Coordinates of C-alpha atoms and ligand atoms in Angstrom, one line a residue:
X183 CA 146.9 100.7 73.5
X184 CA 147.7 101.5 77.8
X185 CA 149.9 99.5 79.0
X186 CA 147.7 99.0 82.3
X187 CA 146.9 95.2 81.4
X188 CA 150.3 94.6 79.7
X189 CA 151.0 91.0 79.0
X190 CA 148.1 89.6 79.8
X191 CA 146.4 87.7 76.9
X192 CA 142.4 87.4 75.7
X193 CA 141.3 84.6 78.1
X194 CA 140.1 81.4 75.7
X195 CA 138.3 77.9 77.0
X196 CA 141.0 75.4 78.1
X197 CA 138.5 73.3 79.7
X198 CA 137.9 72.0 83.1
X199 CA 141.3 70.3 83.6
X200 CA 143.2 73.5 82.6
X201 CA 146.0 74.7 85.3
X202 CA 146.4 78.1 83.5
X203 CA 145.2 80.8 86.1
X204 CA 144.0 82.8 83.0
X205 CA 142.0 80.6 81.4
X206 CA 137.8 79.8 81.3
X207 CA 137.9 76.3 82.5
X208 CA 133.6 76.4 82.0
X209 CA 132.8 79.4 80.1
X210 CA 132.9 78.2 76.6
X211 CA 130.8 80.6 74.2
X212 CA 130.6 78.3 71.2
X213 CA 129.4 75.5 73.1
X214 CA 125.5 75.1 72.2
X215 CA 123.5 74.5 75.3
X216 CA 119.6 73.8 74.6
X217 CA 119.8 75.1 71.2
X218 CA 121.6 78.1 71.9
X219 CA 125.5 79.4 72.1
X220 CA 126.4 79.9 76.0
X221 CA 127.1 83.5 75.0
X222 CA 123.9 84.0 74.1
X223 CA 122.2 82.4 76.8
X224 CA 124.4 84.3 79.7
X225 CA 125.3 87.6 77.6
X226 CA 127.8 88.8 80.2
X227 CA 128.3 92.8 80.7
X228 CA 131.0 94.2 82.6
X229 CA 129.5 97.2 85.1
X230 CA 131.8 100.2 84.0
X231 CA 131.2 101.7 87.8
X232 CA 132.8 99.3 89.7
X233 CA 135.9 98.0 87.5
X234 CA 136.6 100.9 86.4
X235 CA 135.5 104.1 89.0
X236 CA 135.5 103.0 92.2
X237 CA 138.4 104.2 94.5
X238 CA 138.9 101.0 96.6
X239 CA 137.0 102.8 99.6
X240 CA 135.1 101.9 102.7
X241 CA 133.2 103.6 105.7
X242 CA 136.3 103.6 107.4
X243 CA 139.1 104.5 105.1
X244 CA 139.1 105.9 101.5
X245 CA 140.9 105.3 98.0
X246 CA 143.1 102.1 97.8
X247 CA 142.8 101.4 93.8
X248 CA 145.8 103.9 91.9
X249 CA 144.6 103.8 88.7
X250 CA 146.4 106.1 85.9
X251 CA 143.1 107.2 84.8
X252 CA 141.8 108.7 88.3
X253 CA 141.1 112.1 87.6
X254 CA 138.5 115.2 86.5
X255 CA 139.9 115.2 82.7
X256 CA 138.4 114.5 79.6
X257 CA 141.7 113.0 78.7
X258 CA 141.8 110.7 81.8
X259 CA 137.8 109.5 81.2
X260 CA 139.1 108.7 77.6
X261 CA 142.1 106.7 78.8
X262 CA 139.7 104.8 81.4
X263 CA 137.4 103.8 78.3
X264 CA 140.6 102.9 76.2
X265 CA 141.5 100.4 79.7
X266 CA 137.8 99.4 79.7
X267 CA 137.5 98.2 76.3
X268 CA 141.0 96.4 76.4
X269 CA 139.5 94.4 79.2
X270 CA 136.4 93.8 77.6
X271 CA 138.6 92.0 74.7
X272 CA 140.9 90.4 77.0
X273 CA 137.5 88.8 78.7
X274 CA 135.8 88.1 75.3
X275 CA 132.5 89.9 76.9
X276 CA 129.9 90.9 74.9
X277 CA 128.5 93.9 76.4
X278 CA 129.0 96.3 79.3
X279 CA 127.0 98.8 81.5
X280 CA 127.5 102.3 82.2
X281 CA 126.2 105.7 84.7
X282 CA 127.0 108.8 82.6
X283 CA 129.2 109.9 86.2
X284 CA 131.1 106.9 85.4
X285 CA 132.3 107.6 82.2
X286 CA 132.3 111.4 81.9
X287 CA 133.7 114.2 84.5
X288 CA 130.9 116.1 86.5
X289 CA 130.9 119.9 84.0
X290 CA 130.3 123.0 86.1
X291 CA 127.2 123.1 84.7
X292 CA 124.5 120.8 83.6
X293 CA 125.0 121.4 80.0
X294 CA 129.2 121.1 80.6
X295 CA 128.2 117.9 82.4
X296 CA 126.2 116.8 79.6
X297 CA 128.6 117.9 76.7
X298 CA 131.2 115.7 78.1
X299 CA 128.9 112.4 78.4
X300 CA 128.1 113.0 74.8
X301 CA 131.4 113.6 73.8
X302 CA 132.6 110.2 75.4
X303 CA 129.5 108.8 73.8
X304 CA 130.7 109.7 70.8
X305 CA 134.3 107.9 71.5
X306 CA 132.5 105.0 73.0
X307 CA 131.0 104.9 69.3
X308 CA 133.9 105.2 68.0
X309 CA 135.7 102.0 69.6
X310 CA 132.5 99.6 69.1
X311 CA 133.3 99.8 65.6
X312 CA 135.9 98.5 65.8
X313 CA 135.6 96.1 69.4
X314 CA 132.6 93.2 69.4
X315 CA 131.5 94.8 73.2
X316 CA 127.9 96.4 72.8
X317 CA 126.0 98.3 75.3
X318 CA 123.9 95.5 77.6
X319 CA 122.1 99.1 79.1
X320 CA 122.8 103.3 80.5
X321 CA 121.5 104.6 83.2
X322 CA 121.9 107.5 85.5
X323 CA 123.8 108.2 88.4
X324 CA 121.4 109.9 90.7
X325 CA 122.7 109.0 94.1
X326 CA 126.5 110.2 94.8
X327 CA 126.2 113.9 94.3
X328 CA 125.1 115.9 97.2
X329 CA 122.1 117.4 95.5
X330 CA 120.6 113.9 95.4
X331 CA 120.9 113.3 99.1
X332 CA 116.8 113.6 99.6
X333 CA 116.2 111.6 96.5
X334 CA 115.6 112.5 92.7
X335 CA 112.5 112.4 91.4
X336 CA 111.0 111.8 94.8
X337 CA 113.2 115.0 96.3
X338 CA 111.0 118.0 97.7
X339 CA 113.1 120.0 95.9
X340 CA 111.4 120.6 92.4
X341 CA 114.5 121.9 90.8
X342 CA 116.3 118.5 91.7
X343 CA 113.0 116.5 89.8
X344 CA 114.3 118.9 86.8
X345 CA 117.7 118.1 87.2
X346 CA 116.7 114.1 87.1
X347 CA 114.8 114.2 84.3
X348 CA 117.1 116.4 82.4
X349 CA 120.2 113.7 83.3
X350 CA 117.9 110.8 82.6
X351 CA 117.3 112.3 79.1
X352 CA 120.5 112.9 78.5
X353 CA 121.0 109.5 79.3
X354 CA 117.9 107.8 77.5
X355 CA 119.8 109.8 74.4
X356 CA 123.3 108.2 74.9
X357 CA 121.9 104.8 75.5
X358 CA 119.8 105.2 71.9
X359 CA 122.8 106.7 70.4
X360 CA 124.9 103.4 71.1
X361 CA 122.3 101.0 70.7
X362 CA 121.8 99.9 74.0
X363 CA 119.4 96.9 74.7
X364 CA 117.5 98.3 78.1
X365 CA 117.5 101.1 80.2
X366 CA 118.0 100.6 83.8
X367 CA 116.6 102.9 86.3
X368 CA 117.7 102.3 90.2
X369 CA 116.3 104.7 92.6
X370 CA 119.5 105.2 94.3
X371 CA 118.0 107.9 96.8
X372 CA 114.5 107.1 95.9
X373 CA 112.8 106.4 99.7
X374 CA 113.1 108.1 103.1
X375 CA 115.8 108.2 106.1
X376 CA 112.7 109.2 108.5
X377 CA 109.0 109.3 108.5
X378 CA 109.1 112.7 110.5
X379 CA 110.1 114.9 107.1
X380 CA 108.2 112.8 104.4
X381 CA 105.3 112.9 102.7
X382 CA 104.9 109.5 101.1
X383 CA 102.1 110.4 99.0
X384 CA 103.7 112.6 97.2
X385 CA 106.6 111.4 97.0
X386 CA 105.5 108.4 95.5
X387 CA 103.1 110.5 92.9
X388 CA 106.4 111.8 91.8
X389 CA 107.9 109.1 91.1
X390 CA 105.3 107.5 89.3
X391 CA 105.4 110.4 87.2
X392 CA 108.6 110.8 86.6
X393 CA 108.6 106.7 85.3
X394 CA 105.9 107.9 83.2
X395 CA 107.8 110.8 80.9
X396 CA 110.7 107.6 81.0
X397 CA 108.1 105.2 79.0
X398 CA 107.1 108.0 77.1
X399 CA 110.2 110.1 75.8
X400 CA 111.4 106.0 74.8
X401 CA 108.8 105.9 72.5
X402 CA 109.1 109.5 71.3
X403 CA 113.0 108.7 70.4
X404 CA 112.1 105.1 69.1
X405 CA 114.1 103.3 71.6
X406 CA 113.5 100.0 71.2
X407 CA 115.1 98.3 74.3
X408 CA 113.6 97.8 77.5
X409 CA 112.5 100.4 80.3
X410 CA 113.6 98.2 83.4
X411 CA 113.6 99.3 87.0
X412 CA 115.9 97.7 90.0
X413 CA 114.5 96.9 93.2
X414 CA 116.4 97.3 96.6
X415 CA 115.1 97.3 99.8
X416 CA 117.6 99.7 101.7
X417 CA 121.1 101.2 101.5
X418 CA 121.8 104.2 100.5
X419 CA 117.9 104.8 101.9
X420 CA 116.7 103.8 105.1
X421 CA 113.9 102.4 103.5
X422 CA 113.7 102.3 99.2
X423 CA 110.5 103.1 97.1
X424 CA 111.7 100.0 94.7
X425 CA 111.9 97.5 98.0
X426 CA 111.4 94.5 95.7
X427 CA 109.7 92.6 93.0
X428 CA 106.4 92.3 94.2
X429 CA 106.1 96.0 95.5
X430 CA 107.7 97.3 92.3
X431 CA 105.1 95.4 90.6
X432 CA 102.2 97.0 92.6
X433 CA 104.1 100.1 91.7
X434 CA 103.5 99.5 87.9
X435 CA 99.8 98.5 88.2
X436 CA 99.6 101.3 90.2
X437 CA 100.7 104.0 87.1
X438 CA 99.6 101.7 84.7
X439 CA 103.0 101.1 83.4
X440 CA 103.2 96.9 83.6
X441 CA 103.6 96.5 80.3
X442 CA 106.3 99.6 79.4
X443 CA 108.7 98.1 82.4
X444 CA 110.5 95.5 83.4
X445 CA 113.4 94.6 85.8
X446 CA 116.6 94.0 86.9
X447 CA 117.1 91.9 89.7
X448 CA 120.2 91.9 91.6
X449 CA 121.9 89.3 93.6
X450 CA 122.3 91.0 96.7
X451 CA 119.2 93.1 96.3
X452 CA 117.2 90.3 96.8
X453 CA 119.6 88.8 99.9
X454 CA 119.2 92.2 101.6
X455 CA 114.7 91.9 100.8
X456 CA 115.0 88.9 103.2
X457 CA 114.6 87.4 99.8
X458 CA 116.6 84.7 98.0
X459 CA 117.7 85.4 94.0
X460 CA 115.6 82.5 92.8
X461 CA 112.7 84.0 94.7
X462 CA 112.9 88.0 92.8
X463 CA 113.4 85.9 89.5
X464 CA 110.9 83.3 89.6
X465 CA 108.1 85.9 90.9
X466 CA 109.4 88.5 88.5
X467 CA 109.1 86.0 85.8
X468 CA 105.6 84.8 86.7
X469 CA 104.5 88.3 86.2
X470 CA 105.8 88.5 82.8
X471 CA 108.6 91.3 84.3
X472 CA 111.8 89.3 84.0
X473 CA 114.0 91.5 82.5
X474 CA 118.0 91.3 83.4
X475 CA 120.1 90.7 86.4
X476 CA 123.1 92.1 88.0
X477 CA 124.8 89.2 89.4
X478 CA 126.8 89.4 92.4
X479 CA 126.9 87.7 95.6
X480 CA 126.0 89.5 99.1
X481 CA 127.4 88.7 102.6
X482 CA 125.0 86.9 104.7
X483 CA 126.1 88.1 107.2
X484 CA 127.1 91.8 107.3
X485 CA 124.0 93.3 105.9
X486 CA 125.5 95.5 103.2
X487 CA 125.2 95.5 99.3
X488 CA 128.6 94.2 99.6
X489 CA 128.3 93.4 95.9
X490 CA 131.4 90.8 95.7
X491 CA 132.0 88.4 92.4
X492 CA 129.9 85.1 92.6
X493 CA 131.5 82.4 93.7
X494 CA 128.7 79.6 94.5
X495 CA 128.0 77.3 91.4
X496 CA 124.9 75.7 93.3
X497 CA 123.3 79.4 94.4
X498 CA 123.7 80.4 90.8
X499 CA 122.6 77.4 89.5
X500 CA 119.1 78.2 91.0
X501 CA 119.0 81.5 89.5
X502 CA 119.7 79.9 85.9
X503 CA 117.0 77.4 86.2
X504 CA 114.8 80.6 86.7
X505 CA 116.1 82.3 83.7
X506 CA 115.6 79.2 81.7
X507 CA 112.5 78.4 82.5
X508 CA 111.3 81.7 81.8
X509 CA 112.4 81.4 78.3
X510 CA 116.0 82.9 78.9
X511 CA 117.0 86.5 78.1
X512 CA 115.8 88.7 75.4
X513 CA 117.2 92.4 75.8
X514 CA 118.3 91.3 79.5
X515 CA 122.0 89.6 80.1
X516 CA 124.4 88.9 83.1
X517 CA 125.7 92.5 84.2
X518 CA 128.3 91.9 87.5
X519 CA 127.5 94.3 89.6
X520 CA 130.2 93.3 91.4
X521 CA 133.6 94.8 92.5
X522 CA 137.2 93.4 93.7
X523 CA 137.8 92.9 97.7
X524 CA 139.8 97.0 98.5
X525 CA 143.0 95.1 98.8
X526 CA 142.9 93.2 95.5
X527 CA 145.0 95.8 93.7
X528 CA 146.5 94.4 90.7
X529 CA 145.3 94.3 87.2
X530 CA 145.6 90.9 87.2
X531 CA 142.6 90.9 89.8
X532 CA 140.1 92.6 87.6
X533 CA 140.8 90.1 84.9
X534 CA 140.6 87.2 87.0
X535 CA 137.4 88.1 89.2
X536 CA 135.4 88.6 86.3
X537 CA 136.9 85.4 84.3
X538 CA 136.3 83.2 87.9
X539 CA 132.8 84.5 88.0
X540 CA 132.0 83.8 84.3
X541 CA 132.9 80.6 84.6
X542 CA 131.2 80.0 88.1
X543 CA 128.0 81.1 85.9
X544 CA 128.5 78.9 82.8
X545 CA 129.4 75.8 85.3
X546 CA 125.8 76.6 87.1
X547 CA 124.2 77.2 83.9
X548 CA 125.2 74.0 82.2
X549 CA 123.9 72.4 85.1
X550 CA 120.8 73.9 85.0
X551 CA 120.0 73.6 81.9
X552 CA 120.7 69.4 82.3
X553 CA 118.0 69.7 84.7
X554 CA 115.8 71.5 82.7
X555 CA 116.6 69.2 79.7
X556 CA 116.1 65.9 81.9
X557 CA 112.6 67.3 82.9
X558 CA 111.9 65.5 85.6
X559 CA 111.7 68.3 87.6
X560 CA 109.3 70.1 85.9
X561 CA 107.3 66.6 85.3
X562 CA 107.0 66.4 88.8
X563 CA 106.0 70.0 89.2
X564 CA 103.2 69.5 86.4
X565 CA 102.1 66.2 88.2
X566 CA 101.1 68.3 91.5
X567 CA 98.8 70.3 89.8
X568 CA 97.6 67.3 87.7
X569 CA 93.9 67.8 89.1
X570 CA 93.9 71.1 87.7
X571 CA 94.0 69.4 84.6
X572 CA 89.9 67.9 84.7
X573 CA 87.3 69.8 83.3
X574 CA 85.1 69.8 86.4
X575 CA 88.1 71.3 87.9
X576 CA 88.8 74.2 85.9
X577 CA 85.1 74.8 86.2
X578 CA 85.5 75.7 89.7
X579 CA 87.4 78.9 88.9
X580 CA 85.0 80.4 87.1
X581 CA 82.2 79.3 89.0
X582 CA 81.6 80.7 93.0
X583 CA 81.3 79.4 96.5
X584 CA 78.0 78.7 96.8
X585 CA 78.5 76.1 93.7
X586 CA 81.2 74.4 94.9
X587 CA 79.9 74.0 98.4
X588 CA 77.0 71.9 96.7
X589 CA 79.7 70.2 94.7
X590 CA 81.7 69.3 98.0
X591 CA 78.3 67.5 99.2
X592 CA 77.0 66.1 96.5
X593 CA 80.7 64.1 95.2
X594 CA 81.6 63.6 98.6
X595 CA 84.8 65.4 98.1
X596 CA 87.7 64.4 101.0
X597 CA 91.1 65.7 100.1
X598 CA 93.8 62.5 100.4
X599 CA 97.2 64.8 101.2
X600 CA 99.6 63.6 98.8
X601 CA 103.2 64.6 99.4
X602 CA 105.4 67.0 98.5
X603 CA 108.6 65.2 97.6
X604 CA 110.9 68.3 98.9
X605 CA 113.8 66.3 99.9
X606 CA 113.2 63.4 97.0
X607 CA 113.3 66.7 94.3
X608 CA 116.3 68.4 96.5
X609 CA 118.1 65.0 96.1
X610 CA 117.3 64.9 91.9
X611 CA 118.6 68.5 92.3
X612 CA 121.8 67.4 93.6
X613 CA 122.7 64.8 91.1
X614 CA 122.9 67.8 88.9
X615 CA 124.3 71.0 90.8
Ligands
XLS55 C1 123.4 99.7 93.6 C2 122.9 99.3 92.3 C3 123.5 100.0 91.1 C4 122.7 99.8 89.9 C5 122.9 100.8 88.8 O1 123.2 99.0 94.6 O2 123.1 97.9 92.2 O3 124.8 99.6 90.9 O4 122.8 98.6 89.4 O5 122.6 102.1 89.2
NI56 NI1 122.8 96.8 90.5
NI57 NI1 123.5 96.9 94.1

């Protein structure tokens, strides 16, 4: 046992009237929602990066967080994952998410480097024997170190596309080894800062590649989570590879790879696309990629991946009704991706952001899923396509212009505009949210 969170007790569900500060007022795990445990539906996962790495800085100043475990050791990363999994219990989460450069100090060489993510592996094992927190998904850091700076597997530099797929393996292994549910790829470097020095062919050739050995060292190893990619449209790039659903999905077709990989969609990912959360999720899901998220919240306003806690029941309520009416998760959970404000520096604030923002979660899920239960939404979603429903109808989709032109004639077909009931449905929406 630290003593870094000392006195502060596992939070447990008070319910809604509670005045304790350390308590889930929402967030009630046993509580079955539409058949299922609310654990199981939101399968929270504490990001390892941002709790329990990050220095507290900004462009304009540097560390502000003085954590005991700050340091190059491999006793200090051990005494970080003895912190981290006394949170996890103190929060009741069932999983977390890790980058081997969060949990292991950098070796002076590739194989030190990798030695000390598999010997923090092996103490990560170690403690999950005896704590209920799984691994939600590993990935690779491939973005802070300065040989990353033109990119990873899209880098000109060959020997830097054989360090990234050496550290990916590495990382594919340790996710395998501790039973991890999905594999998360972002391509933190993966795009350009200018046009003038990039070939974009190749670049994206290489990458494609490189997502290819992925799928097919999982299946070599028998890894039987999911292979799920993260879309961003900028930041640290000028311009990402992964922009957003709908061009990581062209990626896919692209290499083939559309049914090997799926995605994590992130809050503020999808702010920063010009798009909203609901959007990423509902197209991702109507493409059969819906993977996981990495829930946060963005500032609309300063145009940064400012990845702060969620704190809007209604905005997350949207995103839930997505996830539920793609079926819910399967590997995939709720990973925040989401780190304290640089001047919130006391343990107590680590606790209490995530414990806030899983409650903020269960509140919008249970509404969501009252929606979804009520179904008249989704009745009068069905009803607007209702003429799809005829025979004659259908027909026309297999048939071709030329047919339906002489079907236009012949029935006299004049289209009545019907409406769409936005603010009627945005009203029924309300009554729930
Ligand atoms: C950064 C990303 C990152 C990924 C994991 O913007 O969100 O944290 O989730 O590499
Ligand atoms: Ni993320
Ligand atoms: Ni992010």
């Amino acid at each position: 046992m630290t003593d870094f969170f000392k006195g502060i007790l596992p939070i447990a569900y008070e319910g809604p009237e509670s005045r304790n500060e350390f308590a889930f007022r929402h967030y009630n795990p046993d509580e079955v929602i539409l058949g299922k445990r609310m654990e199981e539906h939101l399968r929270f996962a504490v990001a390892y990066w941002h709790s329990f790495a990050w220095p507290g800085g900004d462009p304009f100043g540097g560390q502000t967080f003085d954590r005991p475990w700050f340091g190059d050791t491999m006793a200090l990363a051990k005494m970080k994952a003895d912190v981290a999994f006394e949170m996890f219990d103190i929060l009741g989460v069932p999983y977390f998410c890790f980058h081997d450069a969060d949990v292991r100090p950098e070796g002076a060489t590739f194989a030190e480097s990798r030695r000390n993510l598999e010997e923090i592996v092996d103490y990560f094992a170690a403690k999950m024997e005896s704590h209920r927190t799984k691994l939600l998904w590993g990935t690779a850091n491939l973005f802070s170190h300065r040989r990353f700076m033109a990119g990873a597997a899209t880098n000109p530099d060959p020997e830097v596309f054989a360090w990234s797929a050496a550290t990916v393996k590495s990382c594919m292994d340790a996710t395998h080894k501790l039973c991890g549910q999905n594999y998360v790829l972002w391509g933190g470097r993966e795009g350009y800062e200018t046009l003038l020095n990039t070939d974009l062919a190749r670049e994206s050739e290489h990458a494609g590649r490189f997502l290819s050995m992925v799928v097919d060292y999982k299946h070599k190893i028998g890894f039987k989570g999911a292979i799920l990619i993260e879309p961003k449209p900028q930041e640290p790039s000028k311009h990402q590879y992964d922009y957003d659903v709908a061009t990581v999905y062209g990626f896919l077709k692209r290499f083939g790879l559309e049914g090997e990989v799926k995605l994590n969609i992130e809050q503020g990912h999808a702010i920063l696309a010009g798009h909203s959360f609901e959007h990423e999720l509902a197209l991702a899901a109507s493409l059969g990629l819906l993977g996981s998220i990495d829930m946060n919240r963005n500032d609309y306003q300063s145009g940064w991946d400012t990845d702060q806690f969620p704190d809007s029941v209604p905005e997350m309520a949207r995103a839930y009704y997505e996830i539920l009416r793609a079926g819910g998760f399967t590997t995939g959970g709720t990973n925040f991706d989401a780190k304290l404000r640089r001047q919130s520096l006391d343990p107590e604030d680590l606790i209490l952001a995530h414990s806030g923002a899983m409650d903020v979660c269960a509140r919008a899920l249970k509404a969501a899923a009252a929606l979804f239960a009520d179904d008249t939404l989704e009745a009068a979603r069905r009803d607007r396509y209702v003429g799809w429903d005829k025979p004659e109808n259908q027909a026309m989709l297999t048939s071709g212009l030329e047919a339906i032109a002489a079907r236009v004639e012949a029935e006299g077909i004049n289209p009545a505009p019907r409406s769409g009931r936005q603010e009627r449905l945005e009203n029924l929406w309300n009554r729930y949210v």
